[in-house]
CSV table of C-alpha atoms and ligand atoms in Angstrom, one decimal:
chain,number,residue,atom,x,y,z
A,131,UNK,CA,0.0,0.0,0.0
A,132,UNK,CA,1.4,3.2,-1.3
A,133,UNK,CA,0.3,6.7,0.0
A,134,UNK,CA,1.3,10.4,-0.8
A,135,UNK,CA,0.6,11.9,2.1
A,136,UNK,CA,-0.1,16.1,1.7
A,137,UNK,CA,1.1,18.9,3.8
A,138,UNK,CA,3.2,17.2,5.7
A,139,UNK,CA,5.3,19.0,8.9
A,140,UNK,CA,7.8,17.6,10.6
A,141,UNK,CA,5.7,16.0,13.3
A,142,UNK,CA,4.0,13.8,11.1
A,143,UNK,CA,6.9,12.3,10.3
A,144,UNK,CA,7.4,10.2,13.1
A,145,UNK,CA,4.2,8.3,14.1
A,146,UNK,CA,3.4,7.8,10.8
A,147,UNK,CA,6.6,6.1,9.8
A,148,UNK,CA,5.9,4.1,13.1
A,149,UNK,CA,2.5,2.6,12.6
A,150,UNK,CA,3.3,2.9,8.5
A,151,UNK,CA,5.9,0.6,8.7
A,152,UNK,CA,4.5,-2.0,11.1
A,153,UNK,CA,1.4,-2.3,8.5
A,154,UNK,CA,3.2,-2.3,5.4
A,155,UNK,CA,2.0,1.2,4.3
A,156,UNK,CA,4.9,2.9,2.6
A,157,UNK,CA,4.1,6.9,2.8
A,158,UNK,CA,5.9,9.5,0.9
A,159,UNK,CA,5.9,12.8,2.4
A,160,UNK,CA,5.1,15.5,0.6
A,161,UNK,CA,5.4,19.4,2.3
A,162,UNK,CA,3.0,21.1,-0.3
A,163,UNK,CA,-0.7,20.2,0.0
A,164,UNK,CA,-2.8,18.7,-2.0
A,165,UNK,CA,-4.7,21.0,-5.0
A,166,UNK,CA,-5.1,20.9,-8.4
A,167,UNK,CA,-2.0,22.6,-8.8
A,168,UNK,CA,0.1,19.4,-6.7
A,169,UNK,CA,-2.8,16.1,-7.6
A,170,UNK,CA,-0.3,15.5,-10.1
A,171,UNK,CA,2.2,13.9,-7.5
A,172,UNK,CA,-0.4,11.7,-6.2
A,173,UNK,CA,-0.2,9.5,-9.8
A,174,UNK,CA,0.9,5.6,-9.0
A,175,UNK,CA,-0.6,6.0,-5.3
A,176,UNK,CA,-3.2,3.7,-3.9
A,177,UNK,CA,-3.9,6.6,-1.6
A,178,UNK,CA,-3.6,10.0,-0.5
A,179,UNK,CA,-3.4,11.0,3.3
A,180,UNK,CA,-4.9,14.6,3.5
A,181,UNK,CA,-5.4,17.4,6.6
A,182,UNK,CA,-7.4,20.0,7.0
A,183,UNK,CA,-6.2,22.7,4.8
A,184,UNK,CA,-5.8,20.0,1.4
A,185,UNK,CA,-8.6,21.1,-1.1
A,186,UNK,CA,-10.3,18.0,-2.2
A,187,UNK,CA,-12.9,19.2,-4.4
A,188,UNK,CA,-14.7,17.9,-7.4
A,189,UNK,CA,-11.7,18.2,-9.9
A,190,UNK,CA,-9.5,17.5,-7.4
A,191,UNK,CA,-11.3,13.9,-6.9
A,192,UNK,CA,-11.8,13.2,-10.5
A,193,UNK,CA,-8.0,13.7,-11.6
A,194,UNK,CA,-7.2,10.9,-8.2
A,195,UNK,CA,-9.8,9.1,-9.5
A,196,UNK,CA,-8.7,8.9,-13.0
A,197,UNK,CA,-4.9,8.2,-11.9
A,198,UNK,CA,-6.5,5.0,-10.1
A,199,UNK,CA,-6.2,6.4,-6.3
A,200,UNK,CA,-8.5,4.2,-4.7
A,201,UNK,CA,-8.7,6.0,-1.3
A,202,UNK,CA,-8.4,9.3,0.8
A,203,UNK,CA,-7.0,8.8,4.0
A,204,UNK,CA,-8.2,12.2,6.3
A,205,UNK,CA,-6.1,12.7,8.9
A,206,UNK,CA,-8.3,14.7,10.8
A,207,UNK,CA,-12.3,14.6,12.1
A,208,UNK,CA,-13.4,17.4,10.0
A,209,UNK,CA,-14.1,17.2,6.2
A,210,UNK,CA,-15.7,20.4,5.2
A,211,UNK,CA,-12.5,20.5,2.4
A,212,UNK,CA,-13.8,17.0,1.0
A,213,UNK,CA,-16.6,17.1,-1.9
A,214,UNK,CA,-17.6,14.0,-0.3
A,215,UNK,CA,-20.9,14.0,-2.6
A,216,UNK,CA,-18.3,14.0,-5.3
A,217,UNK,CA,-16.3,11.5,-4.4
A,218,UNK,CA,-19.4,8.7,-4.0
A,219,UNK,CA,-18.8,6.0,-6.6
A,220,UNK,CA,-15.4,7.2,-7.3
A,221,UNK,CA,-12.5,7.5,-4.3
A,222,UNK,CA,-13.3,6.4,-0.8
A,223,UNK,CA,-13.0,8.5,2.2
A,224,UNK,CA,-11.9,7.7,5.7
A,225,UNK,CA,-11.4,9.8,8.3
A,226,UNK,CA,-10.4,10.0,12.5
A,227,UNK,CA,-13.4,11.0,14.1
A,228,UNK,CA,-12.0,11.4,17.4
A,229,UNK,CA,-8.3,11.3,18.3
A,230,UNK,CA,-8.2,13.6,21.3
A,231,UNK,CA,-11.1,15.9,22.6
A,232,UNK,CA,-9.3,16.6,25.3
A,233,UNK,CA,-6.7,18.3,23.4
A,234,UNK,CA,-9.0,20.8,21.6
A,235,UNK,CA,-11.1,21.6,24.6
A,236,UNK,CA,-8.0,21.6,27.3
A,237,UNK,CA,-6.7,24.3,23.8
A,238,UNK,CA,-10.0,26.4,24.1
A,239,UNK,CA,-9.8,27.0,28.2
A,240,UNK,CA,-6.0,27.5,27.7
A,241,UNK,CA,-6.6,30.4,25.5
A,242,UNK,CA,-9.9,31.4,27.5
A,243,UNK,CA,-7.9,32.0,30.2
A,244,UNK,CA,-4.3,33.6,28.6
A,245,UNK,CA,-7.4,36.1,27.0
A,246,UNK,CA,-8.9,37.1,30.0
A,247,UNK,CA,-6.2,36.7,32.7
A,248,UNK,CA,-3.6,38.4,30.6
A,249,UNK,CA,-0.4,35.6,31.1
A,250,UNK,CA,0.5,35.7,27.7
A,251,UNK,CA,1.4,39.9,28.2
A,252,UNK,CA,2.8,39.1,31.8
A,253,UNK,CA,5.0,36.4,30.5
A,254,UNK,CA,7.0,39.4,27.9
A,255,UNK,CA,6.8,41.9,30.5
A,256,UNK,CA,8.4,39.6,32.9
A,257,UNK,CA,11.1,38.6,30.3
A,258,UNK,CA,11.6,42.3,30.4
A,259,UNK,CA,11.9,42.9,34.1
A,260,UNK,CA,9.2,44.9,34.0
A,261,UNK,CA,6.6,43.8,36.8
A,262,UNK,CA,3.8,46.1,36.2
A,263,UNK,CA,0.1,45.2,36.7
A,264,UNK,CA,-1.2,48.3,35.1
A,265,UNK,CA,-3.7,46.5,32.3
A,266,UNK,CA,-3.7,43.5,33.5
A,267,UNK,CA,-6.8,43.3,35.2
A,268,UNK,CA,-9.1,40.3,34.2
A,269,UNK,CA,-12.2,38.7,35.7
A,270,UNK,CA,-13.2,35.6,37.3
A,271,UNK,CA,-14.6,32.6,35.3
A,272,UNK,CA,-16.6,31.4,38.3
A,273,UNK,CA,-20.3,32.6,37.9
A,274,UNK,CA,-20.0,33.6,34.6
A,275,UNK,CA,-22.2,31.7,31.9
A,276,UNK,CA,-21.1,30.3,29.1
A,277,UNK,CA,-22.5,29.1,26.1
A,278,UNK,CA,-21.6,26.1,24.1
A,279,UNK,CA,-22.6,25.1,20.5
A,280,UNK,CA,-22.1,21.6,20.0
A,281,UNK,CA,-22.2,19.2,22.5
A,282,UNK,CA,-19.9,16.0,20.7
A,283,UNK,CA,-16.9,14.8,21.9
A,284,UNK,CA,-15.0,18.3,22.2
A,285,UNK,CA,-18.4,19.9,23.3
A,286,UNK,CA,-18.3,18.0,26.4
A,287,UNK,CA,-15.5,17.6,27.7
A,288,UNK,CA,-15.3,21.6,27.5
A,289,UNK,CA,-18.1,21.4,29.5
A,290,UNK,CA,-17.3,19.6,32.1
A,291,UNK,CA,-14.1,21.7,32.6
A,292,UNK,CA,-16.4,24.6,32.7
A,293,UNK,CA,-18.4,23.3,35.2
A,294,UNK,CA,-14.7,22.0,37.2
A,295,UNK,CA,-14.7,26.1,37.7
A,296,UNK,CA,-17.6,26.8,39.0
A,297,UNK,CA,-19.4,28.5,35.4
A,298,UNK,CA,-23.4,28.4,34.4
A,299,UNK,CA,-23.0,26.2,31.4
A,300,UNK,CA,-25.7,26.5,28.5
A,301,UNK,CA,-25.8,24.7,25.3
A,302,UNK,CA,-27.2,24.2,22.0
A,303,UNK,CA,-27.1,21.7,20.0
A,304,UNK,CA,-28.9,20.6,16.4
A,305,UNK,CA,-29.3,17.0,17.8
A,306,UNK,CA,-29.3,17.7,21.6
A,307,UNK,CA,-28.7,14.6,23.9
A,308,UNK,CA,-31.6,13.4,25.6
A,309,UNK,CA,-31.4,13.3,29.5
A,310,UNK,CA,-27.6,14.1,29.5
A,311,UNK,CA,-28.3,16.7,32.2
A,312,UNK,CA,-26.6,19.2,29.5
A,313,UNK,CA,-29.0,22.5,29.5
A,314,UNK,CA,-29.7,23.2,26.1
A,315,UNK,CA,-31.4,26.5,25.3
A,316,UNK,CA,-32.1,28.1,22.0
A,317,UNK,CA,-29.3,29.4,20.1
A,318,UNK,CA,-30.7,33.3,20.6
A,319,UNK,CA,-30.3,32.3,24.2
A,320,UNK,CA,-27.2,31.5,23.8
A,321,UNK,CA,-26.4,34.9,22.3
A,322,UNK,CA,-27.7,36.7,24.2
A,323,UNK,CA,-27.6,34.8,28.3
A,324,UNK,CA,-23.3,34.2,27.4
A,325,UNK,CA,-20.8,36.1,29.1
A,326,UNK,CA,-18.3,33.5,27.1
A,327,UNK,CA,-19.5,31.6,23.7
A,328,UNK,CA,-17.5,28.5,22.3
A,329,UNK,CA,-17.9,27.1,19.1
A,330,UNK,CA,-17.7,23.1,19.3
A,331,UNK,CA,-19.9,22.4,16.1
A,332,UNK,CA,-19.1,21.3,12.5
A,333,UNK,CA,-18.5,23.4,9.4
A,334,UNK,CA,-21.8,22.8,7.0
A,335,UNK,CA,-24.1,25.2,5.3
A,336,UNK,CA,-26.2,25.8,7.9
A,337,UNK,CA,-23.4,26.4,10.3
A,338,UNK,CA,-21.2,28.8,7.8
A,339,UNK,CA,-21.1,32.7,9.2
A,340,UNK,CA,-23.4,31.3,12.4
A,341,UNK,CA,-21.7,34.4,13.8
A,342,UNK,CA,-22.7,37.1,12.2
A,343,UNK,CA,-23.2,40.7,11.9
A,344,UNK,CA,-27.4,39.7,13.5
A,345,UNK,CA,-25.7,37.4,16.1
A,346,UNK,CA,-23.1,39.8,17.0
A,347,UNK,CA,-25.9,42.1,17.9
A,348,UNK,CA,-27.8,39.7,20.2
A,349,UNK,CA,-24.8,39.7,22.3
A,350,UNK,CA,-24.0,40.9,25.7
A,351,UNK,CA,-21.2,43.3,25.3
A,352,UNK,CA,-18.0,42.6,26.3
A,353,UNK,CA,-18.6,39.0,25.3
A,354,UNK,CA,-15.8,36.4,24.4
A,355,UNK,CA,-16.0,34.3,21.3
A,356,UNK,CA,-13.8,31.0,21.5
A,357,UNK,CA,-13.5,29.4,18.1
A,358,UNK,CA,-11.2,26.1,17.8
A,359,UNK,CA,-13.6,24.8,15.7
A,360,UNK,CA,-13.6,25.8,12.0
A,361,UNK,CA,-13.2,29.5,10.8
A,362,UNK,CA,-16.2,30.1,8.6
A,363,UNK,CA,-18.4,29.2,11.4
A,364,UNK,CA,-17.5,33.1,12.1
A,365,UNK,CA,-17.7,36.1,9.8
A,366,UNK,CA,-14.4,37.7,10.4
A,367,UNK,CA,-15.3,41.1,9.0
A,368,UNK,CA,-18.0,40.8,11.4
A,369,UNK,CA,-16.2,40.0,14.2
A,370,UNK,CA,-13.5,42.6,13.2
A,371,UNK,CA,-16.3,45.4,13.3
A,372,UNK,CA,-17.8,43.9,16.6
A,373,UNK,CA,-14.6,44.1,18.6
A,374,UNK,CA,-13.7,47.4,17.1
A,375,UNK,CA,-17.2,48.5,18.5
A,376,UNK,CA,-16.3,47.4,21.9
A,377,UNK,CA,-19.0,45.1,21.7
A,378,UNK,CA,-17.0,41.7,21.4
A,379,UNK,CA,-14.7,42.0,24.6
A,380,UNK,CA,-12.1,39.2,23.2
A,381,UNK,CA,-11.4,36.6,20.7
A,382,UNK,CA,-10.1,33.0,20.9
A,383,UNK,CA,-9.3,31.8,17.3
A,384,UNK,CA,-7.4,28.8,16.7
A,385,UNK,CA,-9.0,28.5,13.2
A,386,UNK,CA,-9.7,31.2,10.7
A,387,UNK,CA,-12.4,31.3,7.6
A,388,UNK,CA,-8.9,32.1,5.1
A,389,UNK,CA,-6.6,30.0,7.1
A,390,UNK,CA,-5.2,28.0,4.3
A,391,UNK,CA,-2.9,30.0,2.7
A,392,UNK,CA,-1.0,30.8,6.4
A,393,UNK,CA,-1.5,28.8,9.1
A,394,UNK,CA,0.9,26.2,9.6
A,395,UNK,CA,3.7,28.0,7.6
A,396,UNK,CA,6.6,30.5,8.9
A,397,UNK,CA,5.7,34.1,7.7
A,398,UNK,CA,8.0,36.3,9.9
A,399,UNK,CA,9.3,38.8,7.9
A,400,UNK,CA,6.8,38.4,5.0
A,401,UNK,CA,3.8,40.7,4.6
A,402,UNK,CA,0.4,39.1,5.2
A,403,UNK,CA,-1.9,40.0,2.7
A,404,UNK,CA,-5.2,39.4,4.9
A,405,UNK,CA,-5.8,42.4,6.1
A,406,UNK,CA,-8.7,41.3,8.1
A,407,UNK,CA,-6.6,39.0,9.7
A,408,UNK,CA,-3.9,41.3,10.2
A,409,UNK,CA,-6.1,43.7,12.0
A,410,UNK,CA,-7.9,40.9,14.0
A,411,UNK,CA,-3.7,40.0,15.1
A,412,UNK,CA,-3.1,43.4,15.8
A,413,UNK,CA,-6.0,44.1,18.3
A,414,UNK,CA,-5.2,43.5,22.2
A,415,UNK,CA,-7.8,41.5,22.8
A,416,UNK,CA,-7.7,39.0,20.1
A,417,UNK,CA,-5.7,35.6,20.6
A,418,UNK,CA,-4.8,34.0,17.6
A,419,UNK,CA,-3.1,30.4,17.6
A,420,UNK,CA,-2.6,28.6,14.2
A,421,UNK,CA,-5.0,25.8,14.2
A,422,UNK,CA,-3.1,24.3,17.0
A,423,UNK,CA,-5.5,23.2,18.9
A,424,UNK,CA,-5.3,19.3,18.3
A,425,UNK,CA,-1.6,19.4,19.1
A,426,UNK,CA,-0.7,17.2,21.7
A,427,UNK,CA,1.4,13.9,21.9
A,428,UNK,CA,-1.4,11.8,22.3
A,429,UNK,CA,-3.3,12.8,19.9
A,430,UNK,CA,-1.2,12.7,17.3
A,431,UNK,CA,-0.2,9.5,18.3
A,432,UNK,CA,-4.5,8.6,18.0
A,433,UNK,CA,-4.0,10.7,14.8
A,434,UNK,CA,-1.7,8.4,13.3
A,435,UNK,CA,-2.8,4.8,14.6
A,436,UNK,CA,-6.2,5.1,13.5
A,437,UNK,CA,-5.4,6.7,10.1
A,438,UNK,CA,-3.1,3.3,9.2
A,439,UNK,CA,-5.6,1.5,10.9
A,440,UNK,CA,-8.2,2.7,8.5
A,441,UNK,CA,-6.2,2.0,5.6
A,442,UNK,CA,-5.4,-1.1,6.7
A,443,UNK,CA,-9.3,-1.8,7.0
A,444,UNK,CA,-9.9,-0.9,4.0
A,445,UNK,CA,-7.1,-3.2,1.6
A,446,UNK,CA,-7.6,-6.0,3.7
A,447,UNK,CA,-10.9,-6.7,5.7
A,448,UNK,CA,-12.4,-4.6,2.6
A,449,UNK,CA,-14.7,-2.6,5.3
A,450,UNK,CA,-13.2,0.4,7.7
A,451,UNK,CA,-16.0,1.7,10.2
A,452,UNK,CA,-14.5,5.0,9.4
A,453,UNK,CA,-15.5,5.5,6.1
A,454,UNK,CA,-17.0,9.0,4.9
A,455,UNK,CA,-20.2,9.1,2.5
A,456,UNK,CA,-22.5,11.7,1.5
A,457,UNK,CA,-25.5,8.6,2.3
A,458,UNK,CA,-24.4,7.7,5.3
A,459,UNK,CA,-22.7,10.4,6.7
A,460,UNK,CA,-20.7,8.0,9.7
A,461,UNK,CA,-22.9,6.4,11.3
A,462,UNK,CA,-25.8,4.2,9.7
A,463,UNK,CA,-26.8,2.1,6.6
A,464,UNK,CA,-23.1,0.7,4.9
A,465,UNK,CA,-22.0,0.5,8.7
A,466,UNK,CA,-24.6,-1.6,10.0
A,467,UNK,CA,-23.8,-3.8,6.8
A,468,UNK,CA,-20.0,-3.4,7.6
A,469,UNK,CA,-19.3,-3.4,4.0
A,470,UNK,CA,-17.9,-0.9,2.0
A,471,UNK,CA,-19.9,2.5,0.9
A,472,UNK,CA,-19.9,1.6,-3.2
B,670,NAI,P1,-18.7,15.8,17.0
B,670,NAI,O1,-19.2,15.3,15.7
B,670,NAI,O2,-18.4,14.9,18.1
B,670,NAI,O3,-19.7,17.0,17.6
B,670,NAI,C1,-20.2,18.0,16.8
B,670,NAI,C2,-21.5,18.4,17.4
B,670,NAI,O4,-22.1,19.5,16.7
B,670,NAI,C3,-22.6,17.3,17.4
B,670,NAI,O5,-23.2,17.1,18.7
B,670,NAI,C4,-23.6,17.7,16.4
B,670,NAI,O6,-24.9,17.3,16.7
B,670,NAI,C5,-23.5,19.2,16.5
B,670,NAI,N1,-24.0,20.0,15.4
B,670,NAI,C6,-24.1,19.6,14.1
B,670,NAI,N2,-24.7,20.5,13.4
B,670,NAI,C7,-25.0,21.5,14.2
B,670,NAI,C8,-25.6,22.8,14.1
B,670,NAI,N3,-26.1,23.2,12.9
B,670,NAI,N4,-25.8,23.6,15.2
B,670,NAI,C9,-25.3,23.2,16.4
B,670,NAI,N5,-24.7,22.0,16.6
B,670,NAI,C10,-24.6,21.2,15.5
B,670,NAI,O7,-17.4,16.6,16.7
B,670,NAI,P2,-16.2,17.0,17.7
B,670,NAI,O8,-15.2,15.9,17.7
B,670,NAI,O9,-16.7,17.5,19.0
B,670,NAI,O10,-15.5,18.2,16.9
B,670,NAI,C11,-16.2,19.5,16.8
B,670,NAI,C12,-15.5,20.3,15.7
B,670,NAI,O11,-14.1,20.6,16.2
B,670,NAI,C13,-15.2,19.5,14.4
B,670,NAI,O12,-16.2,19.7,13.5
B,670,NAI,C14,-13.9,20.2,13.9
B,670,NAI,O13,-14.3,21.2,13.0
B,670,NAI,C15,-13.3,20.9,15.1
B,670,NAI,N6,-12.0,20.4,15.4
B,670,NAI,C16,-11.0,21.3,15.5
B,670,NAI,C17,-9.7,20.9,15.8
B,670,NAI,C18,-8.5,21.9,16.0
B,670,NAI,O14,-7.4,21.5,16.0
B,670,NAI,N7,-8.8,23.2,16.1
B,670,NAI,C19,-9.4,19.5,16.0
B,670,NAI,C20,-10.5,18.6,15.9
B,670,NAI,C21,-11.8,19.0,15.6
């Protein structure tokens, strides 16, 4: 089993070659991602591995397809960057539906709290011998409310560390979960009850710009947004001209709607073109990390294991219970069959 795996960084590297060689999967790293511009290396492949920021779509798919690539291996839960419609009858998909949720919520309260406790501008004043507190004033998370969209794996377990200090938890959720003791409200509610909002829900249609200009609005002011889900869930300009309003009191953004063209890559001393997201960097109360939020030893570890464990599934017991299609989404029909999608 051969596999070109896309956008790779040097932590990759490692696990994968691990559980790659104990399976027989022979990967080839390649640093650029996967487009139309690079599908080109992917020819004599059985597979392509793939993260978030590959674009999979619809030509994309048909020029793997037509070089004989039999399957895309997603090395992430998300697949928002995946025509997955497209690919039905063509290329199959599998992906890691969980590999650490832990990571991504422990990631959300850690920059929930640099945000509003201020460490990350102590930490350089400190480096500078300068011990100050002027500014540094922030506020306690016990007794505030905060309000969570999406209540899966990450959902949760944010949750409960919420509730660990001592904060009013309210949810929403499109498929709440019965008698969970979560308390869902309506997502208005949400707005406009939340002294702190995080984002824990997929990237779909109905999800795309959820924060927007209207829900902005509902907001109490000073609120802050967490996002370490998927950027387009928020309208950036929006939330540009909300915090420049004094409306949005901080934001938590480990994922951005244009994020593919500069996270993950070194651009000190380069210009950024994104001015939006130049702006959003260069305002006090805005947190940026660079999609970072899954980093953690285990879960790459999870990452890895499972995605050669997939593959694995899929040459040689002909079924992997991981397998992405627009029909079943991940859950019913070809699973309860255990057979493969098409
Ligand atoms: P999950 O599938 O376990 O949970 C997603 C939840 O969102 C489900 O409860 C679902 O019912 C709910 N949902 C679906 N449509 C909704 C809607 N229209 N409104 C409100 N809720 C809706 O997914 P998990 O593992 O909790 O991951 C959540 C998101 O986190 C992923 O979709 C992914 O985009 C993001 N993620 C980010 C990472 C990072 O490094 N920043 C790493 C891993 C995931």
């Amino acid at each position: 089993m051969k596999f070109a795996f896309f956008d790779t960084k040097s932590y990759d590297i490692a696990s994968f070659e691990k559980y790659g060689l104990e399976s027989g999967i022979e990967f080839t790293f390649f640093e650029t991602k996967l487009n139309r511009d690079t599908v080109s290396l992917a020819n004599g492949y059985d597979g392509v591995c793939v993260f978030v920021n590959d674009t999979v779509d619809a030509e994309v798919i048909d020029q793997l397809y037509n070089m004989g690539v039999k399957a895309i291996a997603l090395r992430c839960a998300g697949y928002n960057n995946v025509d997955v419609r497209h690919a039905f009858g063509k290329v199959h998909i599998f992906h890691v539906p969980a590999y650490s949720p832990y990571a991504v919520a422990e990631h959300a309260i850690a920059m929930l709290l640099t945000s509003i406790r201020r460490t990350h501008k102590a930490y350089i004043r400190t480096k500078d011998h300068n011990f100050s507190l002027s500014g540094l004033t922030g506020f306690d998370l016990h007794g505030k409310t905060v309000g969570v969209i999406g209540t899966g794996r990450i959902g949760r377990v944010f949750i409960d560390i919420c509730k660990g200090f001592g904060m009013n938890v309210l949810a929403y959720d499109k498929f709440p979960i019965e008698n969970s003791g979560i308390n869902y409200v309506t997502l208005d509610e949400i707005f406009e009850r939340s002294d702190i909002i995080s984002l824990h829900c997929p990237l779909t249609d109905e999800t795309h710009h959820m924060i927007d200009a209207n829900a902005i609005d509902k907001m109490k002011k000073g609120v802050v947004i967490i996002n370490t889900s998927r950027g387009a869930l928020i309208d950036a300009e929006e939330l540009l001209r909300g915090i420049k309003s004094r409306k949005v009191g901080a934001a938590c953004l480990d994922v951005y709607e244009e994020e593919s063209d500069v996270f993950f890559e070194d651009f000190s001393g380069h210009i950024i073109d994104d001015d939006t997201l130049a702006r959003l960097i260069s305002m006090p109360n805005v947190l940026v990390t660079s999609h970072q939020a899954f980093l953690t030893e285990e879960a790459l570890n999870n990452i890895a294991e499972t995605t050669v464990k997939n593959i694995v599934d899929f040459f040689t017991n002909d079924y992997c219970e991981n397998e992405l299609c627009y029909r079943c989404g991940n859950t019913e029909s070809c699973k309860n069959q255990r057979k493969k999608c098409f």
